[in-house]
Amino acid sequence: MLNYLDKLKNTDSGNFFLMAGPCAIEGEDIAMRIAEKIITITDKLQIPYIFKGSYRKANRSKGSSFTGIGDEKALRILERIGREFGVPTVTDIHESGEAEMAAAYVDVLQIPAFLCRQTDLLIAAAETGKVVNVKKGQFLSAGSMKFAVEKVKEVGNNKVILTDRGNTFGYQDLIVDYRGLPEMQSFGVPVVMDCTHSLQQPNQSSGVTGGKPELISTIAKAAIAVGADGLFIETHPDPANAKSDGANMLHLDLLEETLTKLIRIRQAIL
């Protein structure tokens, strides 16, 4: 995976790379179908691709919200996708004890935004030797993420990605400060823009997070124009009935058109 990470910022096509997939692993059949569809698109467009899927959702507003189909079952699905399609896979972990378990199945361990300052969690992820994708907390400045990078690198793991997902704006909204992307790139790591979670509308009275998926392409276009190394997009063939974060996911049928437009922007600024 290190060689793959080295290529993320220096692809032959000059393209950005993509982390994409469903918010959560809902089942084997739908995960495989989503992966196959995205890989067909990214192969066609020469976009380096990492399949994303959470094996478990630990951060939910309501106790009754969907959290997963079982850790091992979901992780085995991620393992199968990586093996059969030949692509790296990424999933998030929530406690330091999960790092070694998840690392046995996936290539990239993701640190959720709310947990990006948890030293034990960052160190545990780094010690697996896997690539560590740290999502910037909504409550942090871009500059403060240098400490997360340092925590991972101090245990001898230089395979770090930083992902922006917006900043808290009031109680129920987020905004993206694009100045943060080049600032985080100055730490010498690839920087990704999370185009879907940055459009969340958290803390709704219903207990279910809202979103503005119609603005996904707007966030993505601006990120590519600023020079983001990669994009993070959660996508689903039926967002309205997705079991997690459907309110801010991109419909899978819109992915190819969106990526094609983004490639034109990328080519224009090279």
Tab-separated table of N, CA and C in Angstrom, residues 18-111:
chain	number	residue	atom	x	y	z
A	18	LEU	N	-9.633	8.890	-5.511
A	18	LEU	CA	-10.996	8.853	-4.990
A	18	LEU	C	-11.147	7.801	-3.914
A	19	MET	N	-11.731	8.203	-2.778
A	19	MET	CA	-12.227	7.274	-1.774
A	19	MET	C	-13.749	7.334	-1.873
A	20	ALA	N	-14.380	6.230	-2.177
A	20	ALA	CA	-15.834	6.272	-2.367
A	20	ALA	C	-16.459	4.918	-2.071
A	21	GLY	N	-17.717	4.985	-1.680
A	21	GLY	CA	-18.478	3.788	-1.385
A	21	GLY	C	-19.640	4.155	-0.486
A	22	PRO	N	-20.341	3.181	0.037
A	22	PRO	CA	-21.472	3.465	0.921
A	22	PRO	C	-20.996	3.944	2.278
A	23	CYS	N	-21.860	4.616	3.000
A	23	CYS	CA	-21.510	5.032	4.351
A	23	CYS	C	-21.181	3.811	5.203
A	24	ALA	N	-22.066	2.836	5.191
A	24	ALA	CA	-21.877	1.628	5.991
A	24	ALA	C	-22.041	0.391	5.113
A	25	ILE	N	-21.391	-0.679	5.516
A	25	ILE	CA	-21.586	-1.958	4.835
A	25	ILE	C	-22.949	-2.502	5.261
A	26	GLU	N	-23.886	-2.521	4.324
A	26	GLU	CA	-25.254	-2.946	4.614
A	26	GLU	C	-25.473	-4.424	4.321
A	27	GLY	N	-24.620	-4.996	3.493
A	27	GLY	CA	-24.747	-6.387	3.092
A	27	GLY	C	-23.778	-6.665	1.966
A	28	GLU	N	-23.502	-7.936	1.721
A	28	GLU	CA	-22.490	-8.292	0.717
A	28	GLU	C	-22.924	-7.927	-0.693
A	29	ASP	N	-24.137	-8.239	-1.061
A	29	ASP	CA	-24.583	-8.034	-2.438
A	29	ASP	C	-24.526	-6.558	-2.832
A	30	ILE	N	-25.078	-5.683	-2.016
A	30	ILE	CA	-25.113	-4.275	-2.375
A	30	ILE	C	-23.710	-3.667	-2.343
A	31	ALA	N	-22.870	-4.105	-1.410
A	31	ALA	CA	-21.494	-3.594	-1.353
A	31	ALA	C	-20.718	-3.994	-2.607
A	32	MET	N	-20.888	-5.225	-3.045
A	32	MET	CA	-20.197	-5.690	-4.245
A	32	MET	C	-20.692	-4.950	-5.485
A	33	ARG	N	-21.993	-4.700	-5.545
A	33	ARG	CA	-22.546	-3.990	-6.704
A	33	ARG	C	-22.036	-2.551	-6.759
A	34	ILE	N	-21.974	-1.903	-5.606
A	34	ILE	CA	-21.471	-0.529	-5.570
A	34	ILE	C	-20.001	-0.497	-5.973
A	35	ALA	N	-19.217	-1.419	-5.418
A	35	ALA	CA	-17.798	-1.470	-5.746
A	35	ALA	C	-17.575	-1.700	-7.239
A	36	GLU	N	-18.299	-2.646	-7.810
A	36	GLU	CA	-18.131	-2.954	-9.231
A	36	GLU	C	-18.452	-1.747	-10.108
A	37	LYS	N	-19.524	-1.041	-9.755
A	37	LYS	CA	-19.936	0.134	-10.537
A	37	LYS	C	-18.884	1.243	-10.456
A	38	ILE	N	-18.396	1.511	-9.253
A	38	ILE	CA	-17.407	2.578	-9.099
A	38	ILE	C	-16.105	2.216	-9.803
A	39	ILE	N	-15.686	0.971	-9.694
A	39	ILE	CA	-14.439	0.546	-10.318
A	39	ILE	C	-14.541	0.636	-11.838
A	40	THR	N	-15.692	0.312	-12.392
A	40	THR	CA	-15.892	0.461	-13.841
A	40	THR	C	-15.686	1.916	-14.259
A	41	ILE	N	-16.220	2.829	-13.442
A	41	ILE	CA	-16.107	4.264	-13.742
A	41	ILE	C	-14.671	4.752	-13.566
A	42	THR	N	-14.057	4.408	-12.449
A	42	THR	CA	-12.710	4.920	-12.175
A	42	THR	C	-11.671	4.325	-13.120
A	43	ASP	N	-11.856	3.073	-13.527
A	43	ASP	CA	-10.953	2.494	-14.525
A	43	ASP	C	-11.066	3.251	-15.848
A	44	LYS	N	-12.278	3.546	-16.231
A	44	LYS	CA	-12.523	4.268	-17.480
A	44	LYS	C	-11.893	5.659	-17.452
A	45	LEU	N	-11.997	6.320	-16.313
A	45	LEU	CA	-11.519	7.696	-16.191
A	45	LEU	C	-10.089	7.794	-15.660
A	46	GLN	N	-9.467	6.643	-15.412
A	46	GLN	CA	-8.082	6.583	-14.912
A	46	GLN	C	-7.918	7.350	-13.598
A	47	ILE	N	-8.828	7.073	-12.675
A	47	ILE	CA	-8.785	7.681	-11.346
A	47	ILE	C	-8.369	6.613	-10.342
A	48	PRO	N	-7.255	6.784	-9.640
A	48	PRO	CA	-6.884	5.829	-8.586
A	48	PRO	C	-7.998	5.751	-7.550
A	49	TYR	N	-8.323	4.537	-7.120
A	49	TYR	CA	-9.539	4.347	-6.325
A	49	TYR	C	-9.295	3.519	-5.080
A	50	ILE	N	-9.921	3.934	-3.984
A	50	ILE	CA	-9.944	3.201	-2.720
A	50	ILE	C	-11.406	3.019	-2.322
A	51	PHE	N	-11.834	1.770	-2.133
A	51	PHE	CA	-13.225	1.509	-1.752
A	51	PHE	C	-13.419	1.815	-0.275
A	52	LYS	N	-14.480	2.580	0.021
A	52	LYS	CA	-14.787	2.971	1.395
A	52	LYS	C	-16.068	2.327	1.889
A	53	GLY	N	-16.033	1.814	3.099
A	53	GLY	CA	-17.245	1.304	3.732
A	53	GLY	C	-16.992	1.132	5.220
A	54	SER	N	-17.866	1.636	6.052
A	54	SER	CA	-17.713	1.485	7.504
A	54	SER	C	-18.237	0.118	7.936
A	55	TYR	N	-17.413	-0.639	8.659
A	55	TYR	CA	-17.889	-1.940	9.133
A	55	TYR	C	-18.833	-1.780	10.318
A	56	ARG	N	-18.709	-0.635	10.996
A	56	ARG	CA	-19.628	-0.323	12.093
A	56	ARG	C	-19.712	1.186	12.246
A	57	LYS	N	-20.900	1.689	12.582
A	57	LYS	CA	-21.095	3.118	12.832
A	57	LYS	C	-21.258	3.315	14.336
A	58	ALA	N	-20.249	3.940	14.941
A	58	ALA	CA	-20.283	4.130	16.388
A	58	ALA	C	-20.885	5.469	16.786
A	59	ASN	N	-20.815	6.452	15.909
A	59	ASN	CA	-21.287	7.796	16.226
A	59	ASN	C	-22.685	8.010	15.637
A	60	ARG	N	-23.694	7.744	16.421
A	60	ARG	CA	-25.083	7.907	15.985
A	60	ARG	C	-25.817	8.808	16.976
A	61	SER	N	-26.719	9.632	16.465
A	61	SER	CA	-27.486	10.515	17.360
A	61	SER	C	-28.457	9.720	18.232
A	62	LYS	N	-29.181	8.792	17.613
A	62	LYS	CA	-30.175	8.007	18.338
A	62	LYS	C	-29.663	6.592	18.581
A	63	GLY	N	-30.012	6.060	19.718
A	63	GLY	CA	-29.599	4.707	20.040
A	63	GLY	C	-30.201	3.666	19.118
A	64	SER	N	-31.322	3.991	18.479
A	64	SER	CA	-31.999	3.034	17.605
A	64	SER	C	-31.474	3.072	16.171
A	65	SER	N	-30.539	3.965	15.869
A	65	SER	CA	-30.019	4.078	14.503
A	65	SER	C	-29.203	2.848	14.117
A	66	PHE	N	-29.154	2.568	12.825
A	66	PHE	CA	-28.391	1.436	12.296
A	66	PHE	C	-26.910	1.603	12.609
A	67	THR	N	-26.293	0.560	13.122
A	67	THR	CA	-24.861	0.623	13.415
A	67	THR	C	-24.037	-0.381	12.623
A	68	GLY	N	-24.656	-1.432	12.110
A	68	GLY	CA	-23.894	-2.386	11.319
A	68	GLY	C	-24.517	-3.762	11.292
A	69	ILE	N	-23.891	-4.630	10.502
A	69	ILE	CA	-24.401	-5.994	10.324
A	69	ILE	C	-23.570	-7.003	11.120
A	70	GLY	N	-22.630	-6.501	11.903
A	70	GLY	CA	-21.703	-7.355	12.639
A	70	GLY	C	-20.288	-7.077	12.163
A	71	ASP	N	-19.377	-6.882	13.100
A	71	ASP	CA	-18.027	-6.455	12.740
A	71	ASP	C	-17.324	-7.410	11.787
A	72	GLU	N	-17.220	-8.664	12.163
A	72	GLU	CA	-16.469	-9.614	11.337
A	72	GLU	C	-17.136	-9.822	9.985
A	73	LYS	N	-18.458	-9.877	9.975
A	73	LYS	CA	-19.169	-10.066	8.718
A	73	LYS	C	-18.888	-8.921	7.757
A	74	ALA	N	-18.952	-7.689	8.254
A	74	ALA	CA	-18.706	-6.529	7.407
A	74	ALA	C	-17.250	-6.446	6.973
A	75	LEU	N	-16.327	-6.757	7.881
A	75	LEU	CA	-14.907	-6.713	7.532
A	75	LEU	C	-14.566	-7.762	6.484
A	76	ARG	N	-15.193	-8.908	6.537
A	76	ARG	CA	-14.946	-9.941	5.531
A	76	ARG	C	-15.462	-9.503	4.151
A	77	ILE	N	-16.525	-8.724	4.135
A	77	ILE	CA	-17.029	-8.183	2.873
A	77	ILE	C	-16.005	-7.199	2.299
A	78	LEU	N	-15.455	-6.348	3.143
A	78	LEU	CA	-14.415	-5.417	2.695
A	78	LEU	C	-13.202	-6.186	2.170
A	79	GLU	N	-12.833	-7.233	2.866
A	79	GLU	CA	-11.701	-8.058	2.425
A	79	GLU	C	-11.975	-8.673	1.054
A	80	ARG	N	-13.191	-9.161	0.857
A	80	ARG	CA	-13.544	-9.776	-0.426
A	80	ARG	C	-13.494	-8.758	-1.553
A	81	ILE	N	-13.998	-7.548	-1.295
A	81	ILE	CA	-13.962	-6.508	-2.322
A	81	ILE	C	-12.520	-6.203	-2.727
A	82	GLY	N	-11.658	-6.060	-1.731
A	82	GLY	CA	-10.260	-5.784	-2.030
A	82	GLY	C	-9.607	-6.896	-2.824
A	83	ARG	N	-9.906	-8.126	-2.460
A	83	ARG	CA	-9.296	-9.285	-3.108
A	83	ARG	C	-9.827	-9.492	-4.526
A	84	GLU	N	-11.136	-9.435	-4.695
A	84	GLU	CA	-11.721	-9.758	-5.996
A	84	GLU	C	-11.579	-8.640	-7.018
A	85	PHE	N	-11.585	-7.396	-6.558
A	85	PHE	CA	-11.480	-6.277	-7.490
A	85	PHE	C	-10.068	-5.692	-7.559
A	86	GLY	N	-9.205	-6.110	-6.658
A	86	GLY	CA	-7.833	-5.634	-6.695
A	86	GLY	C	-7.673	-4.165	-6.366
A	87	VAL	N	-8.507	-3.654	-5.433
A	87	VAL	CA	-8.409	-2.249	-5.027
A	87	VAL	C	-8.157	-2.173	-3.519
A	88	PRO	N	-7.504	-1.106	-3.062
A	88	PRO	CA	-7.363	-0.908	-1.618
A	88	PRO	C	-8.728	-0.610	-1.004
A	89	THR	N	-8.851	-0.869	0.281
A	89	THR	CA	-10.097	-0.608	0.992
A	89	THR	C	-9.807	0.204	2.249
A	90	VAL	N	-10.799	0.994	2.665
A	90	VAL	CA	-10.657	1.820	3.859
A	90	VAL	C	-11.906	1.702	4.717
A	91	THR	N	-11.691	1.650	6.030
A	91	THR	CA	-12.807	1.651	6.973
A	91	THR	C	-12.383	2.415	8.213
A	92	ASP	N	-13.344	2.949	8.953
A	92	ASP	CA	-13.013	3.709	10.147
A	92	ASP	C	-12.996	2.820	11.390
A	93	ILE	N	-12.143	3.233	12.334
A	93	ILE	CA	-12.085	2.556	13.624
A	93	ILE	C	-12.381	3.585	14.707
A	94	HIS	N	-12.807	3.110	15.864
A	94	HIS	CA	-13.309	4.022	16.887
A	94	HIS	C	-12.587	3.926	18.221
A	95	GLU	N	-11.960	2.779	18.488
A	95	GLU	CA	-11.210	2.580	19.719
A	95	GLU	C	-9.897	1.897	19.374
A	96	SER	N	-8.878	2.121	20.213
A	96	SER	CA	-7.557	1.592	19.909
A	96	SER	C	-7.556	0.070	19.768
A	97	GLY	N	-8.447	-0.599	20.489
A	97	GLY	CA	-8.508	-2.052	20.402
A	97	GLY	C	-9.017	-2.577	19.072
A	98	GLU	N	-9.611	-1.714	18.264
A	98	GLU	CA	-10.136	-2.132	16.966
A	98	GLU	C	-9.092	-2.091	15.861
A	99	ALA	N	-7.979	-1.395	16.089
A	99	ALA	CA	-7.007	-1.166	15.021
A	99	ALA	C	-6.452	-2.463	14.458
A	100	GLU	N	-5.955	-3.317	15.315
A	100	GLU	CA	-5.350	-4.572	14.858
A	100	GLU	C	-6.383	-5.465	14.181
A	101	MET	N	-7.597	-5.491	14.730
A	101	MET	CA	-8.655	-6.303	14.136
A	101	MET	C	-8.959	-5.853	12.713
A	102	ALA	N	-9.214	-4.553	12.528
A	102	ALA	CA	-9.569	-4.044	11.213
A	102	ALA	C	-8.410	-4.139	10.231
A	103	ALA	N	-7.195	-3.960	10.727
A	103	ALA	CA	-6.016	-3.988	9.866
A	103	ALA	C	-5.820	-5.349	9.197
A	104	ALA	N	-6.400	-6.397	9.764
A	104	ALA	CA	-6.280	-7.729	9.169
A	104	ALA	C	-7.108	-7.857	7.899
A	105	TYR	N	-8.014	-6.902	7.664
A	105	TYR	CA	-8.941	-7.010	6.536
A	105	TYR	C	-8.810	-5.884	5.514
A	106	VAL	N	-8.345	-4.698	5.918
A	106	VAL	CA	-8.348	-3.540	5.015
A	106	VAL	C	-6.945	-2.936	4.893
A	107	ASP	N	-6.807	-2.005	3.955
A	107	ASP	CA	-5.509	-1.389	3.666
A	107	ASP	C	-5.324	-0.039	4.335
A	108	VAL	N	-6.425	0.661	4.592
A	108	VAL	CA	-6.364	1.999	5.170
A	108	VAL	C	-7.274	2.057	6.386
A	109	LEU	N	-6.742	2.550	7.496
A	109	LEU	CA	-7.541	2.756	8.706
A	109	LEU	C	-7.889	4.235	8.808
A	110	GLN	N	-9.166	4.517	8.945
A	110	GLN	CA	-9.636	5.896	8.999
A	110	GLN	C	-9.991	6.285	10.422
A	111	ILE	N	-9.505	7.462	10.825
A	111	ILE	CA	-9.820	7.998	12.139
A	111	ILE	C	-10.956	9.001	11.986
